[in-house]
């Protein structure tokens, strides 16, 4: 199987071009687990398929490291846009991309060598109703500063769907965020029937924040694009940031620039890089 390994701020995926490769649907979860293995696979946070779409220019499918299929991936979308442009799948700088969480629009910014370092994605409108996240046990129409009990302690969370679910926790010091202590417990908490991505945010100012993530199905990663969007939405909802103003989000792998526009759409601007290309031998093909 031909593959390309790419990353967005250290959030690394194995990309397969379904215009050229035919993969068996029932093997996709195990393929994602296999390629993600750092010792016997390639090493990644998951697997992303780029294929044809009936409703957009391209379709992106994303599988987490544990083989579960996710509905959206912000860092993956920037990589898909770069790949599509540089490999001639798309000839203009604008493209629509279908995801399980809805269609998004990406714009690539070519440099003088026609290479793409920076991509802007219109991530669509965040979904805020509890049943859209989904999260249970909430009587309000939005989940802002909602109490949640985890391992006998009470915390406050703000929940947002960017096509995929996010629970955002504000902390005073990002270096002391309980990423691995709380992350997995919140991910599988009974109030999130589809599990959840968990973000910790330290607000620096109205247009700057530190960010760490425990991703559903992948654990700690260097960055999460949909998570950064959810964090900025949560920050606006809690009156720490302003709608219509760009926020610089410092992730472990670098910076993303996120704006929750006045028309309700979320814009994400950031880089994507190609690491390598190659041929992967499935375990059953090896001797
Ligand atoms: N890293 C991604 C999100 C990947 C999917 C997520 N773990 C989920 O299960 O929803 C991003 O950049 O958004």
Short mmCIF file of C-alpha atoms and ligand atoms in Angstrom, two decimals:
data_model
loop_
_atom_site.label_atom_id
_atom_site.label_comp_id
_atom_site.label_asym_id
_atom_site.label_seq_id
_atom_site.Cartn_x
_atom_site.Cartn_y
_atom_site.Cartn_z
CA UNK A 1 0.00 0.00 0.00
CA UNK A 2 1.39 3.42 -1.00
CA UNK A 3 1.28 5.96 1.79
CA UNK A 4 2.32 9.50 2.68
CA UNK A 5 3.12 10.46 6.25
CA UNK A 6 2.22 14.07 7.07
CA UNK A 7 1.76 16.15 10.18
CA UNK A 8 0.05 19.32 11.32
CA UNK A 9 1.99 20.72 14.30
CA UNK A 10 3.19 17.24 15.24
CA UNK A 11 -0.26 15.62 14.97
CA UNK A 12 0.89 12.89 12.59
CA UNK A 13 -1.17 10.70 10.28
CA UNK A 14 -0.64 8.13 7.56
CA UNK A 15 -2.47 9.30 4.43
CA UNK A 16 -3.69 6.93 1.74
CA UNK A 17 -4.90 8.20 -1.63
CA UNK A 18 -8.06 6.21 -2.39
CA UNK A 19 -8.06 7.51 -5.98
CA UNK A 20 -5.15 5.05 -6.45
CA UNK A 21 -5.38 2.50 -3.62
CA UNK A 22 -8.34 0.19 -3.09
CA UNK A 23 -8.74 -0.71 0.58
CA UNK A 24 -11.20 -3.21 2.09
CA UNK A 25 -13.77 -1.45 4.30
CA UNK A 26 -13.71 -4.17 6.97
CA UNK A 27 -9.91 -3.94 7.29
CA UNK A 28 -9.73 -0.16 7.90
CA UNK A 29 -9.86 -0.25 11.76
CA UNK A 30 -7.12 -2.89 11.97
CA UNK A 31 -5.07 -1.10 9.31
CA UNK A 32 -5.20 2.10 11.39
CA UNK A 33 -4.04 0.25 14.51
CA UNK A 34 -1.25 -1.47 12.53
CA UNK A 35 0.21 1.59 10.81
CA UNK A 36 0.01 3.71 13.98
CA UNK A 37 2.24 1.26 15.90
CA UNK A 38 5.61 2.91 16.37
CA UNK A 39 7.44 -0.44 16.74
CA UNK A 40 5.89 -2.69 14.09
CA UNK A 41 4.08 -0.17 11.89
CA UNK A 42 4.99 3.31 10.69
CA UNK A 43 4.07 5.27 13.81
CA UNK A 44 1.25 7.83 13.83
CA UNK A 45 -1.80 9.18 15.63
CA UNK A 46 -4.01 7.39 13.09
CA UNK A 47 -4.94 6.82 9.47
CA UNK A 48 -6.55 9.25 7.01
CA UNK A 49 -8.07 8.33 3.66
CA UNK A 50 -8.38 10.89 0.83
CA UNK A 51 -10.99 9.82 -1.69
CA UNK A 52 -13.67 10.88 -4.16
CA UNK A 53 -16.90 12.49 -2.93
CA UNK A 54 -20.40 12.93 -4.38
CA UNK A 55 -21.01 16.12 -2.40
CA UNK A 56 -17.62 17.87 -2.32
CA UNK A 57 -14.31 17.99 -4.23
CA UNK A 58 -12.81 15.32 -1.96
CA UNK A 59 -13.70 13.15 0.99
CA UNK A 60 -11.59 12.71 4.13
CA UNK A 61 -12.05 9.74 6.46
CA UNK A 62 -10.12 9.58 9.73
CA UNK A 63 -9.37 6.60 11.97
CA UNK A 64 -7.83 7.11 15.40
CA UNK A 65 -4.89 5.10 16.71
CA UNK A 66 -7.30 2.63 18.40
CA UNK A 67 -9.09 1.94 15.08
CA UNK A 68 -12.23 3.99 15.89
CA UNK A 69 -13.51 6.16 13.06
CA UNK A 70 -13.78 9.87 13.96
CA UNK A 71 -16.00 12.43 12.29
CA UNK A 72 -13.52 15.28 11.86
CA UNK A 73 -9.85 16.21 12.16
CA UNK A 74 -8.61 19.80 11.84
CA UNK A 75 -4.91 19.01 11.44
CA UNK A 76 -5.80 16.23 9.02
CA UNK A 77 -7.87 18.64 6.90
CA UNK A 78 -4.92 21.00 6.41
CA UNK A 79 -2.75 18.04 5.38
CA UNK A 80 -5.44 16.77 2.99
CA UNK A 81 -5.70 20.22 1.36
CA UNK A 82 -1.90 20.41 0.91
CA UNK A 83 -1.74 16.84 -0.45
CA UNK A 84 -4.65 17.41 -2.85
CA UNK A 85 -3.14 20.59 -4.28
CA UNK A 86 0.45 19.35 -4.53
CA UNK A 87 -0.58 16.02 -6.06
CA UNK A 88 -2.94 17.55 -8.62
CA UNK A 89 -6.19 16.13 -7.16
CA UNK A 90 -7.39 19.74 -7.11
CA UNK A 91 -6.17 22.45 -9.46
CA UNK A 92 -7.51 25.54 -7.71
CA UNK A 93 -6.45 26.88 -4.32
CA UNK A 94 -9.96 26.42 -2.89
CA UNK A 95 -11.61 23.11 -2.24
CA UNK A 96 -14.54 21.58 -0.42
CA UNK A 97 -13.87 18.50 1.69
CA UNK A 98 -16.52 16.07 2.90
CA UNK A 99 -16.14 14.67 6.42
CA UNK A 100 -18.51 12.59 8.53
CA UNK A 101 -19.01 15.76 10.59
CA UNK A 102 -20.10 17.83 7.56
CA UNK A 103 -18.47 19.60 4.61
CA UNK A 104 -15.69 22.16 5.13
CA UNK A 105 -13.83 24.53 2.80
CA UNK A 106 -10.04 24.81 2.64
CA UNK A 107 -7.84 27.42 0.99
CA UNK A 108 -4.16 26.72 0.35
CA UNK A 109 -1.59 29.50 0.16
CA UNK A 110 1.12 28.46 -2.39
CA UNK A 111 4.67 29.82 -2.02
CA UNK A 112 6.87 30.87 -4.97
CA UNK A 113 7.67 27.16 -5.67
CA UNK A 114 3.97 26.29 -5.65
CA UNK A 115 4.46 24.42 -2.36
CA UNK A 116 1.94 24.75 0.45
CA UNK A 117 3.05 25.61 3.95
CA UNK A 118 -0.04 27.39 5.22
CA UNK A 119 -3.70 26.43 4.90
CA UNK A 120 -6.89 28.14 6.05
CA UNK A 121 -9.97 26.03 6.72
CA UNK A 122 -13.52 27.24 7.22
CA UNK A 123 -14.47 24.61 9.79
CA UNK A 124 -18.17 25.49 9.70
CA UNK A 125 -20.44 26.34 12.62
CA UNK A 126 -19.77 24.83 16.06
CA UNK A 127 -22.65 22.86 17.53
CA UNK A 128 -23.45 23.77 21.10
CA UNK A 129 -26.62 21.93 22.09
CA UNK A 130 -25.96 19.10 24.60
CA UNK A 131 -27.54 16.52 22.28
CA UNK A 132 -25.32 17.70 19.41
CA UNK A 133 -22.05 17.14 21.35
CA UNK A 134 -23.43 14.68 22.69
CA UNK A 135 -23.34 15.06 26.49
CA UNK A 136 -26.05 13.94 28.92
CA UNK A 137 -27.41 15.33 32.19
CA UNK A 138 -27.46 19.00 31.08
CA UNK A 139 -30.65 21.05 31.43
CA UNK A 140 -29.34 24.22 29.69
CA UNK A 141 -29.30 24.75 25.90
CA UNK A 142 -25.51 25.22 25.92
CA UNK A 143 -22.91 23.41 28.03
CA UNK A 144 -20.95 26.30 29.61
CA UNK A 145 -19.10 25.82 32.90
CA UNK A 146 -21.17 22.70 33.54
CA UNK A 147 -20.25 20.70 36.66
CA UNK A 148 -18.90 17.19 36.08
CA UNK A 149 -17.73 14.71 38.70
CA UNK A 150 -14.63 12.74 37.80
CA UNK A 151 -13.05 10.25 40.23
CA UNK A 152 -14.86 11.81 43.20
CA UNK A 153 -13.90 15.41 42.37
CA UNK A 154 -15.97 18.16 40.78
CA UNK A 155 -14.74 20.10 37.73
CA UNK A 156 -16.29 22.64 35.33
CA UNK A 157 -16.34 21.95 31.62
CA UNK A 158 -17.59 23.63 28.47
CA UNK A 159 -18.63 21.21 25.72
CA UNK A 160 -18.56 21.91 21.97
CA UNK A 161 -18.99 19.82 18.85
CA UNK A 162 -16.82 20.64 15.83
CA UNK A 163 -18.38 17.68 14.05
CA UNK A 164 -16.59 15.68 16.78
CA UNK A 165 -17.06 16.08 20.55
CA UNK A 166 -14.86 18.20 22.84
CA UNK A 167 -14.85 18.90 26.59
CA UNK A 168 -12.84 22.00 27.49
CA UNK A 169 -11.40 22.64 30.97
CA UNK A 170 -9.80 25.98 31.96
CA UNK A 171 -6.69 25.72 34.16
CA UNK A 172 -4.43 28.29 35.83
CA UNK A 173 -1.13 26.71 34.75
CA UNK A 174 -0.90 24.61 31.60
CA UNK A 175 2.25 22.87 32.83
CA UNK A 176 0.23 21.45 35.73
CA UNK A 177 -2.83 20.44 33.65
CA UNK A 178 -3.93 16.90 34.67
CA UNK A 179 -3.64 15.67 31.08
CA UNK A 180 -2.95 11.98 31.69
CA UNK A 181 -4.71 11.80 35.08
CA UNK A 182 -8.04 13.32 33.97
CA UNK A 183 -7.88 12.94 30.16
CA UNK A 184 -8.65 9.21 29.90
CA UNK A 185 -11.29 9.37 32.65
CA UNK A 186 -13.19 12.22 30.97
CA UNK A 187 -12.78 10.59 27.53
CA UNK A 188 -14.74 7.52 28.70
CA UNK A 189 -17.03 9.34 31.18
CA UNK A 190 -20.60 8.01 31.16
CA UNK A 191 -21.97 11.50 30.38
CA UNK A 192 -20.33 11.31 26.92
CA UNK A 193 -22.14 8.48 25.12
CA UNK A 194 -19.74 8.73 22.14
CA UNK A 195 -16.64 9.44 24.32
CA UNK A 196 -14.97 12.82 24.02
CA UNK A 197 -11.76 14.69 23.20
CA UNK A 198 -10.45 16.49 26.30
CA UNK A 199 -8.76 19.91 26.19
CA UNK A 200 -7.01 21.91 28.91
CA UNK A 201 -6.66 25.67 28.35
CA UNK A 202 -4.68 28.36 30.12
CA UNK A 203 -5.93 31.76 29.00
CA UNK A 204 -3.04 34.22 28.58
CA UNK A 205 -5.08 37.16 27.26
CA UNK A 206 -8.22 37.65 25.19
CA UNK A 207 -6.32 36.67 22.03
CA UNK A 208 -3.81 34.11 23.31
CA UNK A 209 -4.03 30.76 25.08
CA UNK A 210 -2.00 27.65 25.93
CA UNK A 211 -3.54 24.33 24.97
CA UNK A 212 -2.98 20.63 25.73
CA UNK A 213 -5.10 17.73 24.54
CA UNK A 214 -6.03 14.16 25.37
CA UNK A 215 -7.59 12.87 22.15
CA UNK A 216 -10.38 10.35 22.03
CA UNK A 217 -8.96 7.14 20.57
CA UNK A 218 -5.35 8.40 20.41
CA UNK A 219 -4.38 9.77 23.85
CA UNK A 220 -1.91 12.65 24.22
CA UNK A 221 -1.07 14.24 20.88
CA UNK A 222 1.03 17.28 20.00
CA UNK A 223 -1.94 19.14 18.55
CA UNK A 224 -5.65 18.91 17.74
CA UNK A 225 -7.15 21.30 15.18
CA UNK A 226 -10.80 20.69 16.04
CA UNK A 227 -9.78 20.90 19.71
CA UNK A 228 -8.18 24.32 19.18
CA UNK A 229 -11.39 25.51 17.47
CA UNK A 230 -13.49 24.13 20.36
CA UNK A 231 -11.15 25.83 22.86
CA UNK A 232 -11.64 29.24 21.24
CA UNK A 233 -15.41 28.75 21.11
CA UNK A 234 -15.35 27.77 24.80
CA UNK A 235 -13.20 30.82 25.58
CA UNK A 236 -15.71 33.14 23.87
CA UNK A 237 -18.66 31.44 25.60
CA UNK A 238 -16.93 32.00 28.98
CA UNK A 239 -16.10 35.63 28.06
CA UNK A 240 -12.32 35.09 28.00
CA UNK A 241 -12.07 35.89 24.24
CA UNK A 242 -14.06 37.86 21.67
CA UNK A 243 -16.09 36.71 18.70
CA UNK A 244 -14.64 38.06 15.42
CA UNK A 245 -11.10 38.36 16.88
CA UNK A 246 -8.28 35.97 15.96
CA UNK A 247 -6.86 33.95 18.86
CA UNK A 248 -3.34 32.51 18.87
CA UNK A 249 -3.47 29.00 20.33
CA UNK A 250 -0.13 27.63 21.57
CA UNK A 251 -0.25 23.84 21.23
CA UNK A 252 2.56 21.46 22.23
CA UNK A 253 3.56 21.22 18.53
CA UNK A 254 3.25 24.92 17.61
CA UNK A 255 0.68 27.64 16.99
CA UNK A 256 -2.73 27.74 15.32
CA UNK A 257 -4.71 30.90 14.59
CA UNK A 258 -8.43 30.53 15.21
CA UNK A 259 -11.27 33.01 14.67
CA UNK A 260 -14.92 32.45 15.59
CA UNK A 261 -16.36 34.81 13.03
CA UNK A 262 -19.43 36.96 13.55
CA UNK A 263 -21.21 34.82 10.91
CA UNK A 264 -20.66 31.90 13.37
CA UNK A 265 -18.15 30.08 11.14
CA UNK A 266 -14.83 29.05 12.67
CA UNK A 267 -11.64 29.75 10.72
CA UNK A 268 -8.48 27.80 11.42
CA UNK A 269 -5.13 28.87 9.95
CA UNK A 270 -1.98 26.81 10.33
CA UNK A 271 0.75 24.74 8.69
CA UNK A 272 1.03 21.21 7.32
CA UNK A 273 4.13 19.25 6.33
CA UNK A 274 4.95 16.09 4.39
CA UNK A 275 7.35 13.83 6.29
CA UNK A 276 7.88 10.92 3.88
CA UNK A 277 6.28 8.66 1.28
CA UNK A 278 6.62 4.93 0.91
CA UNK A 279 5.18 1.46 0.53
CA UNK A 280 3.66 -0.23 3.56
CA UNK A 281 3.55 -4.02 3.77
CA UNK A 282 0.52 -5.32 5.66
CA UNK A 283 1.43 -7.76 8.46
CA UNK A 284 -0.03 -10.71 6.52
CA UNK A 285 2.17 -9.85 3.49
CA UNK A 286 5.40 -10.00 5.48
CA UNK A 287 7.61 -13.07 5.90
N1 LIG B 1 -6.37 15.34 15.80
C1 LIG B 1 -7.61 15.70 15.26
C2 LIG B 1 -8.85 15.05 15.78
C3 LIG B 1 -8.85 13.54 15.50
C4 LIG B 1 -10.14 12.84 15.87
C5 LIG B 1 -10.45 12.81 17.34
N2 LIG B 1 -9.48 12.07 18.09
C6 LIG B 1 -11.86 12.24 17.55
O1 LIG B 1 -11.99 11.04 17.87
O2 LIG B 1 -12.82 12.98 17.42
C7 LIG B 1 -7.73 17.18 14.96
O3 LIG B 1 -6.70 17.77 14.58
O4 LIG B 1 -8.82 17.73 14.98
#
